[in-house]
Structure formats: C-alpha cells, structure tokens
C-alpha cells in the first residue's frame, strides 16, 4: 500500500475519534512504522487544510479542562506539554485563562469539598483541601488564601468546623 495513503487513513481514523495534536498523530504514525517522509507529508497537508491545529486544540483543551475538571494553569500546561504541544502555544493558551476565573474555580472546588471535611480538625481540613487544589495545579498562595476565606466564611455563618463539636454529625444536642 502507498505509505501516504496509510498515513492519511491512520490520521483520519484518529481525528474522527477526537481532536489530536500534530505530535500525537506523528507518534501514532511512527508506531505504525509509516516512513518518516510520508508521515511528514501527510501531517503537513493536514495542517495546511486545518485538520491539525495545535493552537485551536490548546485553546479548547484549556477551556474544557478548566471548566469541567477545575484544573489550574500549571496542570493544564503540563497536560498540553504531555500531548506534544509546542511550549509557545502552551504559554499562549494558559495565559488566556483569566486569573480571577482561576481563583473563582478554586473557590468553587473548595466550597464543594468543604462540607465533607466538617467536623475534622482545622489543620486536617486545610491540608486535605490544599492537597486537592495542589493536585489540580493551584499554587500554594492561591490555595491557602481561598481555603482561609472559605473557613472564615463558614465560621461567620455559624457552622461547626472542628472535631470538638458533635454538631453536624447527626447527633441531637443536649
């Protein structure tokens, strides 16, 4: 079979399953032992006609993963690099993420998890919430600020926050 026809078929099959970066497609072609010159010709042609667009992929990835999974810039950049996106494209894509939107997403993540930590020691709560945010790529400065705000807000609302209280555990008060 013609190596370029094989390369086109592989790329089209992968692209029908979902968007791919140029590096992901090149890796797939290499695994299937498509000759380098045929792979390069097909990848170049697909880029020219817009079937491969790493910039659009990166923008969509950042938007989708930030909204859906609550990932921060650091985690998003790591995922894009792992998919073979060029460093300049990675920087551009994650810089488009509004810092205030990132902080709001961190707040929403903390608020969603806050009630499941109620009744634990404040240090344990902070550690667990900070760990969750760190795994999603949030820096310690933003993480601890958001956690402190959430715990202070909870305290101001009169909700129990420490293990010294049995409130919030379903036990009636005496």
PDB file of C-alpha atoms in Angstrom, residues 67-131:
ATOM      1  CA  UNK A  67     -14.412  24.339  33.230  1.00  0.00           C
ATOM      2  CA  UNK A  68     -15.027  20.613  33.524  1.00  0.00           C
ATOM      3  CA  UNK A  69     -12.303  19.457  35.911  1.00  0.00           C
ATOM      4  CA  UNK A  70     -11.327  22.728  37.571  1.00  0.00           C
ATOM      5  CA  UNK A  71      -7.689  22.426  36.536  1.00  0.00           C
ATOM      6  CA  UNK A  72      -5.369  25.390  37.038  1.00  0.00           C
ATOM      7  CA  UNK A  73      -2.781  26.795  34.642  1.00  0.00           C
ATOM      8  CA  UNK A  74       0.057  24.606  35.915  1.00  0.00           C
ATOM      9  CA  UNK A  75      -1.861  21.347  35.418  1.00  0.00           C
ATOM     10  CA  UNK A  76      -3.243  22.474  32.061  1.00  0.00           C
ATOM     11  CA  UNK A  77       0.224  23.383  30.801  1.00  0.00           C
ATOM     12  CA  UNK A  78       1.553  20.020  31.926  1.00  0.00           C
ATOM     13  CA  UNK A  79      -1.216  18.153  30.113  1.00  0.00           C
ATOM     14  CA  UNK A  80      -0.633  20.120  26.910  1.00  0.00           C
ATOM     15  CA  UNK A  81       3.113  19.507  27.051  1.00  0.00           C
ATOM     16  CA  UNK A  82       2.424  15.802  27.584  1.00  0.00           C
ATOM     17  CA  UNK A  83       0.401  15.853  24.349  1.00  0.00           C
ATOM     18  CA  UNK A  84       3.306  17.362  22.451  1.00  0.00           C
ATOM     19  CA  UNK A  85       2.049  20.927  22.097  1.00  0.00           C
ATOM     20  CA  UNK A  86       4.801  23.478  21.439  1.00  0.00           C
ATOM     21  CA  UNK A  87       5.844  25.498  24.505  1.00  0.00           C
ATOM     22  CA  UNK A  88       4.892  28.871  22.947  1.00  0.00           C
ATOM     23  CA  UNK A  89       1.401  27.582  22.150  1.00  0.00           C
ATOM     24  CA  UNK A  90       1.087  26.194  25.700  1.00  0.00           C
ATOM     25  CA  UNK A  91       2.035  29.568  27.192  1.00  0.00           C
ATOM     26  CA  UNK A  92      -0.423  31.448  24.982  1.00  0.00           C
ATOM     27  CA  UNK A  93      -3.263  29.069  25.780  1.00  0.00           C
ATOM     28  CA  UNK A  94      -2.852  29.095  29.562  1.00  0.00           C
ATOM     29  CA  UNK A  95      -2.238  32.861  29.677  1.00  0.00           C
ATOM     30  CA  UNK A  96      -5.697  33.385  28.188  1.00  0.00           C
ATOM     31  CA  UNK A  97      -7.169  31.892  31.347  1.00  0.00           C
ATOM     32  CA  UNK A  98      -8.315  34.848  33.452  1.00  0.00           C
ATOM     33  CA  UNK A  99      -6.618  34.847  36.895  1.00  0.00           C
ATOM     34  CA  UNK A 100      -9.891  35.875  38.548  1.00  0.00           C
ATOM     35  CA  UNK A 101     -11.703  32.998  36.821  1.00  0.00           C
ATOM     36  CA  UNK A 102      -8.998  30.639  38.081  1.00  0.00           C
ATOM     37  CA  UNK A 103      -9.492  31.940  41.635  1.00  0.00           C
ATOM     38  CA  UNK A 104     -13.282  31.569  41.312  1.00  0.00           C
ATOM     39  CA  UNK A 105     -12.861  27.982  40.148  1.00  0.00           C
ATOM     40  CA  UNK A 106     -10.599  27.278  43.150  1.00  0.00           C
ATOM     41  CA  UNK A 107     -13.241  28.771  45.458  1.00  0.00           C
ATOM     42  CA  UNK A 108     -15.957  26.613  43.897  1.00  0.00           C
ATOM     43  CA  UNK A 109     -13.822  23.483  44.294  1.00  0.00           C
ATOM     44  CA  UNK A 110     -13.175  24.279  47.962  1.00  0.00           C
ATOM     45  CA  UNK A 111     -16.842  25.033  48.650  1.00  0.00           C
ATOM     46  CA  UNK A 112     -17.850  21.742  47.051  1.00  0.00           C
ATOM     47  CA  UNK A 113     -15.462  19.780  49.306  1.00  0.00           C
ATOM     48  CA  UNK A 114     -15.819  21.870  52.451  1.00  0.00           C
ATOM     49  CA  UNK A 115     -18.863  20.122  53.899  1.00  0.00           C
ATOM     50  CA  UNK A 116     -17.228  16.685  53.602  1.00  0.00           C
ATOM     51  CA  UNK A 117     -14.451  17.872  55.922  1.00  0.00           C
ATOM     52  CA  UNK A 118     -16.763  19.390  58.522  1.00  0.00           C
ATOM     53  CA  UNK A 119     -16.065  18.046  61.994  1.00  0.00           C
ATOM     54  CA  UNK A 120     -12.362  17.484  61.331  1.00  0.00           C
ATOM     55  CA  UNK A 121      -9.547  19.424  62.935  1.00  0.00           C
ATOM     56  CA  UNK A 122      -8.991  22.712  61.046  1.00  0.00           C
ATOM     57  CA  UNK A 123      -5.391  21.749  60.229  1.00  0.00           C
ATOM     58  CA  UNK A 124      -6.584  18.443  58.716  1.00  0.00           C
ATOM     59  CA  UNK A 125      -9.279  20.249  56.736  1.00  0.00           C
ATOM     60  CA  UNK A 126      -6.764  22.751  55.430  1.00  0.00           C
ATOM     61  CA  UNK A 127      -4.299  20.012  54.498  1.00  0.00           C
ATOM     62  CA  UNK A 128      -6.927  17.986  52.638  1.00  0.00           C
ATOM     63  CA  UNK A 129      -8.311  20.969  50.769  1.00  0.00           C
ATOM     64  CA  UNK A 130      -4.824  22.227  49.908  1.00  0.00           C
ATOM     65  CA  UNK A 131      -3.883  18.763  48.644  1.00  0.00           C
TER      66      UNK A 131
END
